[in-house]
Each structure stands twice: as structure tokens, then as C-alpha cells.
XYZ file of C-alpha atoms in Angstrom:
547
model
C 1.542 12.701 -14.128
C 3.659 10.557 -16.368
C 5.466 12.455 -19.167
C 4.344 15.871 -17.774
C 6.722 18.458 -18.854
C 9.299 19.679 -16.573
C 8.746 23.247 -16.896
C 4.937 22.935 -16.174
C 5.490 20.929 -12.931
C 8.269 23.041 -11.622
C 6.575 26.353 -12.024
C 3.477 24.923 -10.243
C 5.344 25.779 -7.069
C 6.122 29.371 -7.822
C 3.737 30.284 -10.432
C 0.990 28.882 -12.848
C 2.060 26.147 -15.335
C 4.651 27.767 -17.746
C 2.860 29.358 -20.856
C -0.445 29.625 -19.169
C -2.507 32.565 -19.660
C -5.432 34.114 -17.911
C -8.093 32.583 -20.306
C -11.759 33.653 -19.875
C -14.391 31.157 -20.366
C -16.125 33.319 -22.959
C -19.740 32.734 -23.398
C -20.008 29.704 -21.197
C -19.914 31.580 -17.927
C -23.601 32.272 -17.580
C -25.428 35.547 -17.179
C -24.517 38.184 -14.816
C -26.994 36.814 -12.349
C -24.797 33.651 -12.132
C -21.653 35.478 -11.407
C -20.174 35.421 -7.799
C -17.489 37.989 -7.469
C -16.595 36.434 -4.198
C -17.127 32.687 -4.840
C -16.000 31.200 -1.498
C -16.020 27.549 -0.520
C -18.286 27.087 2.298
C -18.755 24.090 4.736
C -19.093 20.873 3.033
C -18.505 17.275 4.268
C -15.761 15.852 2.178
C -16.031 12.185 0.892
C -15.201 9.596 3.397
C -11.773 8.000 2.936
C -11.910 4.282 2.557
C -8.401 2.959 1.504
C -8.254 0.283 -0.954
C -7.449 -3.046 0.754
C -7.551 -5.697 -1.767
C -3.822 -4.932 -2.666
C -1.486 -4.837 0.234
C 1.784 -2.718 -0.227
C 5.180 -3.735 1.108
C 5.511 -0.205 2.705
C 2.458 1.285 4.224
C 1.096 4.691 3.461
C -0.402 7.087 5.830
C -3.140 9.973 5.947
C -0.161 12.519 6.046
C 0.742 11.685 2.508
C 3.456 9.064 2.821
C 3.267 6.899 -0.298
C 2.348 3.172 -0.443
C 5.437 1.136 -1.517
C 5.624 -1.787 -3.736
C 8.957 -3.724 -3.983
C 7.557 -6.250 -6.685
C 4.819 -6.104 -8.989
C 1.823 -7.941 -7.808
C 1.680 -11.520 -8.962
C -2.022 -11.725 -9.101
C -3.972 -8.464 -9.899
C -7.469 -8.032 -8.486
C -10.797 -6.755 -9.887
C -11.794 -3.261 -8.656
C -14.827 -2.807 -10.592
C -17.510 -5.533 -10.787
C -19.294 -4.431 -13.965
C -18.746 -2.282 -17.116
C -19.311 1.439 -15.885
C -21.059 2.620 -19.067
C -24.526 2.369 -20.773
C -23.381 2.061 -24.365
C -23.665 5.810 -25.130
C -20.990 8.072 -26.506
C -18.985 9.895 -23.659
C -16.457 12.709 -24.389
C -13.699 13.841 -22.086
C -11.642 17.227 -22.330
C -8.363 16.545 -20.820
C -4.593 17.186 -21.062
C -1.913 14.812 -22.023
C 1.888 15.168 -21.270
C 3.315 12.955 -23.801
C 3.165 12.343 -27.538
C -0.515 12.005 -29.020
C -1.882 8.519 -29.375
C -2.725 6.996 -32.820
C -6.457 8.684 -33.402
C -9.642 6.886 -32.739
C -10.603 4.773 -35.893
C -6.925 3.713 -36.334
C -6.184 2.742 -32.786
C -7.035 -0.852 -31.771
C -6.422 -0.109 -28.134
C -8.917 2.840 -28.223
C -11.823 0.608 -29.342
C -10.869 -2.277 -26.864
C -11.017 0.295 -24.112
C -14.332 1.720 -25.309
C -15.824 -1.920 -25.128
C -14.340 -2.516 -21.701
C -15.855 0.713 -20.278
C -19.167 -0.086 -21.983
C -19.152 3.318 -23.871
C -18.100 5.078 -27.025
C -15.002 7.054 -25.798
C -14.174 10.244 -27.278
C -11.264 12.405 -26.155
C -10.313 15.889 -26.686
C -6.740 15.809 -25.817
C -5.120 19.315 -24.898
C -1.268 19.517 -24.661
C 1.272 21.506 -22.711
C 1.419 24.395 -23.067
C -1.806 25.319 -24.506
C -4.381 23.660 -22.494
C -6.154 26.815 -21.405
C -6.842 28.020 -24.953
C -7.982 24.571 -25.705
C -10.387 24.411 -22.743
C -11.870 27.879 -23.551
C -12.382 27.169 -27.209
C -14.167 23.809 -26.325
C -16.307 25.623 -23.879
C -17.120 28.369 -26.280
C -18.415 26.207 -28.910
C -21.366 25.644 -26.683
C -21.144 21.759 -26.950
C -19.655 20.802 -23.680
C -17.962 17.539 -23.317
C -19.399 15.250 -20.617
C -16.273 15.181 -18.578
C -14.015 18.154 -18.185
C -10.680 18.336 -16.350
C -10.219 21.608 -14.679
C -6.656 22.651 -13.337
C -6.464 25.143 -10.664
C -3.060 26.621 -11.838
C -3.190 27.442 -15.274
C -5.146 30.723 -14.993
C -8.464 29.572 -16.439
C -10.934 32.109 -15.165
C -14.438 32.237 -14.028
C -14.520 28.612 -12.982
C -17.117 29.001 -10.396
C -19.513 30.488 -12.887
C -18.877 27.727 -15.146
C -19.564 25.223 -12.544
C -22.797 26.623 -11.406
C -23.957 27.338 -14.908
C -22.925 24.221 -16.867
C -21.846 21.415 -14.389
C -23.521 18.910 -12.284
C -23.245 19.367 -8.361
C -21.911 16.135 -7.125
C -22.123 16.874 -3.382
C -25.089 14.539 -2.614
C -23.634 11.689 -4.625
C -20.159 12.092 -3.075
C -20.203 13.685 0.236
C -19.355 11.622 3.416
C -20.362 7.947 2.947
C -22.201 8.510 -0.148
C -18.893 8.137 -1.906
C -18.533 4.475 -0.906
C -20.880 3.650 -3.833
C -17.743 4.539 -6.039
C -15.048 2.648 -4.097
C -11.955 3.629 -6.363
C -12.970 7.280 -5.514
C -13.302 6.622 -1.985
C -9.759 5.485 -1.899
C -8.799 9.224 -2.268
C -7.802 11.100 0.797
C -9.476 14.394 2.006
C -6.550 16.406 0.914
C -7.357 15.183 -2.805
C -10.888 16.399 -2.738
C -10.339 20.036 -1.455
C -9.390 21.438 -4.843
C -12.800 20.199 -6.164
C -14.723 22.084 -3.634
C -16.180 25.557 -4.962
C -19.026 27.562 -3.473
C -19.385 24.752 -0.850
C -20.017 21.985 -3.260
C -18.139 19.066 -4.523
C -17.795 19.341 -8.542
C -15.559 16.685 -9.661
C -13.310 13.635 -9.266
C -9.784 14.643 -8.158
C -6.575 14.079 -10.174
C -4.351 13.051 -7.058
C -0.668 13.986 -7.192
C 1.981 13.143 -4.542
C 1.931 15.042 -1.544
C 5.451 15.990 -1.660
C 6.654 19.161 -3.538
C 9.843 20.519 -5.009
C 13.271 19.336 -4.180
C 16.752 19.761 -5.391
C 17.941 16.290 -6.727
C 21.632 15.522 -7.518
C 24.061 13.348 -9.296
C 25.679 11.314 -6.524
C 29.075 10.821 -8.615
C 29.518 14.708 -8.686
C 28.625 15.126 -5.043
C 30.648 12.240 -3.681
C 33.899 14.287 -3.231
C 31.898 16.817 -1.107
C 30.333 14.181 1.052
C 27.137 13.956 -0.703
C 24.246 16.221 -1.420
C 23.444 17.287 2.010
C 24.216 20.143 4.357
C 23.384 21.491 7.760
C 23.481 25.175 6.769
C 23.712 27.770 3.921
C 27.133 28.119 4.469
C 27.888 24.445 4.218
C 25.789 24.105 1.119
C 27.456 27.109 -0.460
C 30.820 25.625 0.287
C 29.844 22.224 -1.322
C 28.615 23.954 -4.359
C 31.991 25.772 -4.817
C 33.711 22.352 -4.017
C 32.086 20.478 -6.875
C 32.102 23.353 -9.377
C 35.013 23.495 -11.727
C 36.271 22.167 -15.042
C 33.029 21.470 -17.243
C 30.823 20.953 -14.123
C 28.596 23.365 -12.347
C 26.824 22.475 -9.042
C 23.298 23.895 -9.929
C 20.990 24.265 -12.885
C 20.462 28.118 -13.907
C 16.461 28.054 -13.346
C 16.996 30.660 -10.501
C 13.089 30.951 -9.683
C 13.029 27.300 -8.812
C 16.350 27.332 -6.902
C 14.711 30.227 -4.766
C 11.656 28.247 -4.231
C 13.464 25.212 -2.889
C 15.848 27.301 -0.897
C 13.068 29.067 0.879
C 11.793 26.161 2.574
C 15.118 26.035 4.288
C 14.434 29.459 5.476
C 11.047 28.292 6.710
C 8.870 30.275 4.243
C 5.211 29.435 4.137
C 3.547 27.232 1.587
C 2.018 29.856 -0.803
C 0.131 31.707 1.973
C 0.805 32.338 5.793
C -2.072 32.439 7.953
C -1.204 34.878 10.822
C -2.730 34.563 14.194
C -5.417 37.176 13.511
C -6.653 35.344 10.506
C -4.946 37.584 7.941
C -2.930 36.020 5.053
C 0.552 36.869 3.960
C 1.638 35.633 0.452
C 4.913 33.579 0.708
C 6.855 35.761 -1.762
C 6.055 38.935 0.456
C 7.833 37.403 3.544
C 11.166 37.956 5.121
C 12.039 34.190 4.704
C 11.557 34.356 0.880
C 13.683 37.395 0.593
C 16.473 35.677 2.636
C 16.276 32.808 0.222
C 16.427 35.236 -2.697
C 19.478 36.972 -1.387
C 21.267 33.575 -0.740
C 20.524 32.613 -4.341
C 22.486 36.015 -5.187
C 25.320 34.613 -3.242
C 25.331 31.422 -5.045
C 25.300 33.088 -8.540
C 28.227 35.369 -7.588
C 30.123 32.305 -6.574
C 29.773 30.799 -10.017
C 28.049 27.744 -9.024
C 25.122 28.100 -11.522
C 25.428 26.519 -14.769
C 26.080 29.458 -17.205
C 23.322 28.574 -19.636
C 19.648 29.453 -20.621
C 17.644 30.011 -17.373
C 14.820 28.130 -18.940
C 17.060 25.186 -20.256
C 14.940 22.166 -21.199
C 17.934 19.649 -21.311
C 19.082 20.229 -17.609
C 18.148 16.735 -16.453
C 20.143 15.323 -19.146
C 23.268 17.468 -18.401
C 22.830 16.373 -14.851
C 23.251 12.710 -15.902
C 26.080 13.516 -18.057
C 27.953 15.335 -15.230
C 27.850 18.916 -16.485
C 25.347 19.847 -13.672
C 25.304 18.667 -10.182
C 21.715 19.280 -9.115
C 18.446 20.330 -10.698
C 15.097 20.942 -8.994
C 12.468 18.227 -9.503
C 8.636 18.372 -8.940
C 9.057 15.831 -6.000
C 11.316 13.215 -4.580
C 10.085 10.402 -6.812
C 10.837 12.167 -9.602
C 14.556 12.785 -8.601
C 15.033 8.945 -9.032
C 12.884 8.021 -11.892
C 14.339 10.436 -14.071
C 18.000 10.055 -13.230
C 17.451 6.199 -13.836
C 15.668 7.252 -17.297
C 18.617 9.221 -18.345
C 21.130 6.725 -16.765
C 19.989 3.343 -15.433
C 22.990 3.064 -13.128
C 22.313 6.710 -11.565
C 20.506 6.854 -8.250
C 19.615 10.528 -7.858
C 20.205 11.964 -4.480
C 17.505 14.164 -2.596
C 18.533 17.347 -0.654
C 16.548 17.139 2.750
C 15.973 20.995 3.475
C 18.413 22.371 5.984
C 17.848 24.870 8.662
C 18.704 28.450 7.607
C 18.196 31.995 8.969
C 17.186 30.576 12.586
C 13.817 28.989 11.392
C 12.942 25.449 11.024
C 12.988 24.018 7.546
C 9.711 23.487 5.891
C 8.610 21.281 2.957
C 5.850 22.808 0.879
C 3.194 20.021 0.277
C 1.863 19.977 -3.057
C -1.791 20.959 -3.723
C -2.654 17.257 -3.446
C -4.122 17.213 -7.051
C -3.370 18.717 -10.322
C -7.041 19.349 -10.794
C -10.429 17.684 -10.970
C -12.758 16.487 -13.630
C -16.285 18.027 -13.540
C -19.430 16.470 -15.248
C -21.695 18.190 -17.561
C -25.205 18.789 -16.236
C -27.204 15.858 -17.369
C -30.240 13.541 -16.089
C -29.438 11.987 -12.654
C -28.832 8.575 -14.130
C -26.391 9.773 -16.682
C -24.353 11.806 -14.015
C -24.166 8.474 -11.932
C -23.033 6.682 -15.118
C -20.281 9.184 -15.617
C -18.970 8.876 -12.184
C -18.905 5.128 -12.632
C -16.605 5.814 -15.620
C -14.428 8.052 -13.490
C -14.386 5.348 -10.747
C -13.218 2.955 -13.323
C -10.453 5.127 -14.592
C -9.382 5.677 -10.865
C -8.592 1.965 -10.431
C -5.633 1.387 -7.939
C -2.223 -0.209 -8.438
C -2.295 -3.800 -8.545
C -5.841 -4.103 -10.040
C -6.588 -5.479 -13.568
C -8.379 -2.303 -14.546
C -5.222 -0.096 -13.717
C -3.009 -2.334 -15.850
C -5.394 -2.243 -18.754
C -5.625 1.241 -18.587
C -2.024 1.989 -18.441
C -0.374 -0.801 -20.603
C -3.452 -2.206 -22.735
C -3.492 -5.784 -23.849
C -0.713 -8.251 -23.102
C 1.069 -9.423 -26.040
C -0.106 -6.687 -28.298
C 0.342 -3.397 -26.126
C 2.916 -4.794 -23.483
C 4.904 -7.578 -22.362
C 6.397 -8.533 -18.898
C 10.015 -8.089 -18.618
C 12.347 -10.408 -16.786
C 11.266 -9.090 -13.282
C 7.613 -9.362 -14.162
C 6.878 -5.619 -14.801
C 4.790 -4.500 -17.768
C 6.798 -2.817 -20.520
C 5.128 -0.978 -23.686
C 5.672 -2.580 -26.934
C 5.986 -0.335 -30.105
C 2.191 -0.628 -30.468
C 1.641 0.134 -26.895
C 3.831 3.156 -27.089
C 1.904 4.646 -30.127
C -1.612 3.661 -29.058
C -1.780 3.397 -25.314
C 0.628 5.765 -23.730
C -0.786 9.084 -24.976
C -4.420 8.243 -24.402
C -3.686 6.906 -20.723
C -1.752 10.121 -20.121
C -4.959 11.985 -20.920
C -7.290 9.626 -18.897
C -4.938 9.576 -15.902
C -5.057 13.483 -15.904
C -8.624 13.317 -15.653
C -8.589 11.356 -12.672
C -6.356 8.583 -11.178
C -5.678 6.536 -8.011
C -3.447 8.094 -5.405
C 0.285 7.997 -6.173
C 2.331 4.952 -4.929
C 6.001 4.006 -5.180
C 6.449 0.920 -7.416
C 9.589 -0.942 -8.398
C 8.188 -1.021 -11.812
C 8.508 2.775 -12.010
C 12.151 2.685 -11.957
C 14.730 1.529 -14.488
C 17.966 -0.117 -13.897
C 18.807 -2.990 -11.476
C 17.915 -1.612 -8.138
C 14.315 -1.017 -8.451
C 13.335 -2.268 -5.006
C 15.996 -0.152 -3.296
C 14.786 2.661 -5.185
C 11.533 2.451 -3.490
C 13.043 2.098 -0.259
C 15.282 5.105 -0.710
C 12.358 7.362 -1.839
C 10.013 5.986 0.830
C 12.824 7.020 3.501
C 13.087 10.543 1.985
C 9.220 11.007 2.303
C 9.542 9.914 5.904
C 12.162 12.572 6.697
C 9.956 15.099 4.828
C 6.602 14.433 6.665
C 7.608 16.096 9.769
C 8.671 19.164 7.841
C 5.175 19.403 5.855
C 3.764 23.023 5.521
C 0.298 23.247 4.516
C -1.361 25.864 2.112
C -4.178 27.267 4.175
C -5.999 28.360 1.001
C -6.263 24.751 -0.433
C -10.252 24.019 -0.558
C -11.108 27.743 -0.734
C -11.767 29.700 -4.036
C -11.053 33.381 -5.026
C -12.018 34.753 -8.491
C -9.285 37.386 -8.049
C -6.580 34.510 -7.967
C -7.674 33.038 -11.354
C -7.832 36.698 -12.856
C -4.620 38.149 -11.328
C -2.397 35.344 -10.193
C -1.030 34.447 -13.677
C 0.202 37.833 -14.489
C 1.466 38.526 -10.950
C 3.327 35.302 -10.587
C 4.897 35.713 -14.111
C 6.090 39.015 -13.255
C 7.451 37.846 -9.927
C 9.396 35.067 -11.659
C 10.887 37.282 -14.108
C 11.953 39.706 -11.466
C 13.498 36.742 -9.498
C 15.430 35.799 -12.528
C 16.565 39.269 -13.405
C 17.656 39.986 -9.716
C 19.716 36.716 -9.371
C 21.280 37.135 -12.769
C 22.410 40.795 -11.857
C 20.191 42.645 -14.347
C 18.176 44.231 -11.477
C 18.841 45.159 -7.835
C 17.763 43.336 -4.878
C 16.011 46.560 -3.565
C 13.561 46.262 -6.222
C 11.938 43.249 -4.639
C 9.972 44.835 -1.831
C 8.758 47.592 -3.805
C 7.494 45.056 -6.474
C 5.155 43.590 -3.833
C 3.844 46.986 -2.511
C 3.060 47.778 -6.238
C 1.159 44.652 -6.652
C -1.095 44.936 -3.502
C -3.622 47.309 -5.237
C -3.436 45.430 -8.505
C -4.903 42.189 -7.367
C -2.740 40.874 -4.395
C -4.873 42.420 -1.690
C -8.071 41.233 -3.481
C -6.821 37.840 -3.706
C -6.005 37.933 0.119
C -9.306 39.176 1.307
C -11.410 36.926 -0.832
C -9.364 33.971 0.693
C -9.660 35.258 4.131
C -13.323 35.560 3.734
C -13.593 32.049 2.586
C -11.525 30.578 5.327
C -13.553 32.590 7.979
C -16.819 31.132 6.534
C -15.415 27.663 7.140
C -14.240 28.463 10.693
């Protein structure tokens, strides 16, 4: 999402979001009778995918996750919602924002205008990063549930299945199959976007789509030019290039070792979070030999002195890369490589490292979850639930629509103006009133991601779209899917945050030389009885139920 903190998104591939804790839902979980210790997703017909066709992209998307590409901003915006979605009532949404908070309701003209456009009195409880799990639990514990609640799958929030069953509306009948066509902007979401919102065989919310592509190394082309660019055909060539560009006041790689191992493990063919074996059993990706090989290679990189000798959790690595101190950093997806480098230096076109083959295995690219969560609806009358779905349908307006421009940028002349290329740009008022509120609303739900020239700064915006689209095309054949997506494990929400934090800490310690590589295998043996095997068995059971 726009403005999401770097650390949060990077750690989604190897752990829960940074700073997240395993936070129980306190008194809102319902009675013991409501608890399901092995909440598993059974068969459910996902919503029918009906692509939005009123705005035609220059570069076509596909069902595998390739993004739509827009080389210019649409000259004529279309309407995606025929009438105001609301019924004049107050609607409260609990969500997370990834930028500075907006001016509060009452002193924010855009907030008032948005409420009028949507036909509701909009209230927003805006959590921040880190700290959203605590905000979520405190809100639920107050026993005055908001109408709309954003639920992330990876921030350690526990007992989600119980909360959904006890307090939230089952949306399956309203959204499953062709029923979703009543909400066209929600029907514009692909099956992969919906799977996270399925728990106990029911659809519980509107997804928050995110690009299909996951972590990649992105680099400063000025630094890698003397080595022939940020590309390699083998670990040996990559190490050689890293050595070549390291020197004086430049280092090849940022020092966030756990993210380095995550990206490099794709080269060794490591699975995407879980490997489903031929007998149906599951192996966690960090247990695999492929991950261990990537960890061993990261140790070689460290000994070669190619990592920047700074804080392994450094927050300014992207800035240092733009300045020429660091050659490459890990980014949450290919698009972020180019948008971020352009932000820090409009003339810097960040390069993306395509996974190379290592260890005799074909390289893989770990597909993202497909969403960063979903927004559930509080149990209400059937009429109110449908109205709230209309509100979410409005918020999910696609690129090129009047609703999407208004949601993201506000009112022309007050909140934004068009630049020389016809792209909307915030005014000072828009930055303070619109940006933060849109950040929260677009976390609740949003249209599927696209590549738009307006997303990039500098003088080569259309070329940026073409370049990242080309990178996505190269990654599509390497896509590795996570077999547990669309399945639920209580043990995962209970144990994963602690396990992943401990694992990440050990990776950092091993690469830094504070602990021995030999401790890696024993770590996983120790974790099997502490929660790993329970996660594994619950996911295996859930997958078998769907078979």
C-alpha cells in the first residue's frame, strides 16, 4: 500500500510484520463453545472474476498476476458506481494507515466531502505501523465493534476464526460465485485475492489486493554499471560482481541479512513458505536444504565484506542506495524498486535482479499472499450488511474511474492539481487531509494493483511502466505458490510470530558471525514440538478437506 513502512513489507516474506506481537482478541472471542481449535477452510465457491472493462490498459494484465499497465493517465474518467452506496447512517471503519495521519474529522474538509459522496457519516479508527495488533485488540475488547474491521493475516492477531464466527457477518451467500456481480468493483478481484478472506469454509470480507510479486533485489544502475549490470547466472558470478562494486565508500548490499537470505533462497529453489510433498505432507520453507544453502551463501557474502557495515535493521538503506553508498536493497516487489528509486532521485531507474539458478535447482519467485488482509463486516441486519458491502465496493473503484481519483486525490483545485503530463498531484491541503485517510481506506480494500505512469517520478514514466511490466513477465514463469493460502491454522496465529522472530534473529546472528551455522538445523528440531508441527498438521488437514 502507498507509504507502507519498508520494514513491515519486507518482513512479510520471512516473518510477520515487524513489531507485531501475538495479540489475543480478549473478550471478543466468544464462549468456549464457539472455539474451533482446528479452524480449517473447507470447500467454498470463490467469487466469480469479472474484470473491469470500462477502462482499457495499454498493457494487458493476466490471471497469473501480471499487472495492467497504463502509459498515460486516462483523459476521460469513467463512473464505476451508479449511486451513493450509503443510507445516511454512521459507518465506522477500523483500519491501518501507512503514512502521516490526516487532519481529524471536524477540521478536515475532504473528510466531510467524502462522507457526502458516499452517503454515510464516515468515522475511521486509524491504526499505525507498528502497533496495529494492539489497536485492533483494544478496539475489539471495548465490545463496541466498528462496522468494518480490517484483518491482516500476518501481524499475529490470534483467534480470528472465533471472532469472525461470533461477531461478524458471513458474506458467502452475498459474494460466492456469480452473487459478487452485484458488487462489480469487488468482482474485479481475482480468485487469489479472495483466498485469504476464506475461513471455516466461509467468505468473511472484501480483500485488500496487493501485487502478485514478492521480494526482489533492486539496485542502483550507476553502481552496477562497471560490473555489467545487476544480473548474474550463478552464485559465483553474483559474488564476483558484489566484490567488484564494493570499495571506497560503496558496498554492494544492504545489511538486512534475513531479507538477503529470503531473496537468495529463491535462486536455490526454496518453496514459497510451505512445500507440499507428494504424500500431502508439508515442509516449512526455512527447514529446507534450499534455504540452508542460501543461508550458507549469505555467510560467504558477509565474509567477502560486500554487506554495508551498518545497522542490520537500518531504516535509511534506500536513501543510501540512491546516494551511491549501497548497491542493492531488498524491496517488497519489482514496482517498488522503480517507484522508490525515482522518489529518492528522479533520474535514477532502479534495476531488478531476476533470480538466477543456484544449487542445481530452477529458480523460483515467491508469489505474494495476494492481499495484505481483508475487511470483515460486523453482524447486522441483512439490509445493513448489503449497504456496507456497497461502501466497500465504492472504495474498491478501479484505476481510471472518477471514484478512484476522488478517493485518492480529493477535489481538484483544493486537494490536487494536474501536472504538465496530466497526472494528479497533491496540493499542501491534499497532503494533510486526503493522503492519510486514503491510506487507511485503501488498506481496508482497494482495486487490484496496476502499473501507472503517474506512479513514477522523473521524465521517463511511461518507460518505467514498460520496464517493470517486462520484469513481471520474466518472473511469471518462476512463480511459486504457497499451498496454505486459503486455509486457516489457529496454531499459525498463535506460534508463528514468536517462531519467525526467533528464526530471523538467528539468521542475523549466523550471518554476522555471532552464532554458528550448525545451530540452524537444531533450531528447527527444537521448534517442531513447540508449534511448528501443530501448524503443519492443521494446514495439512485443511488442505486435505478441500481435496
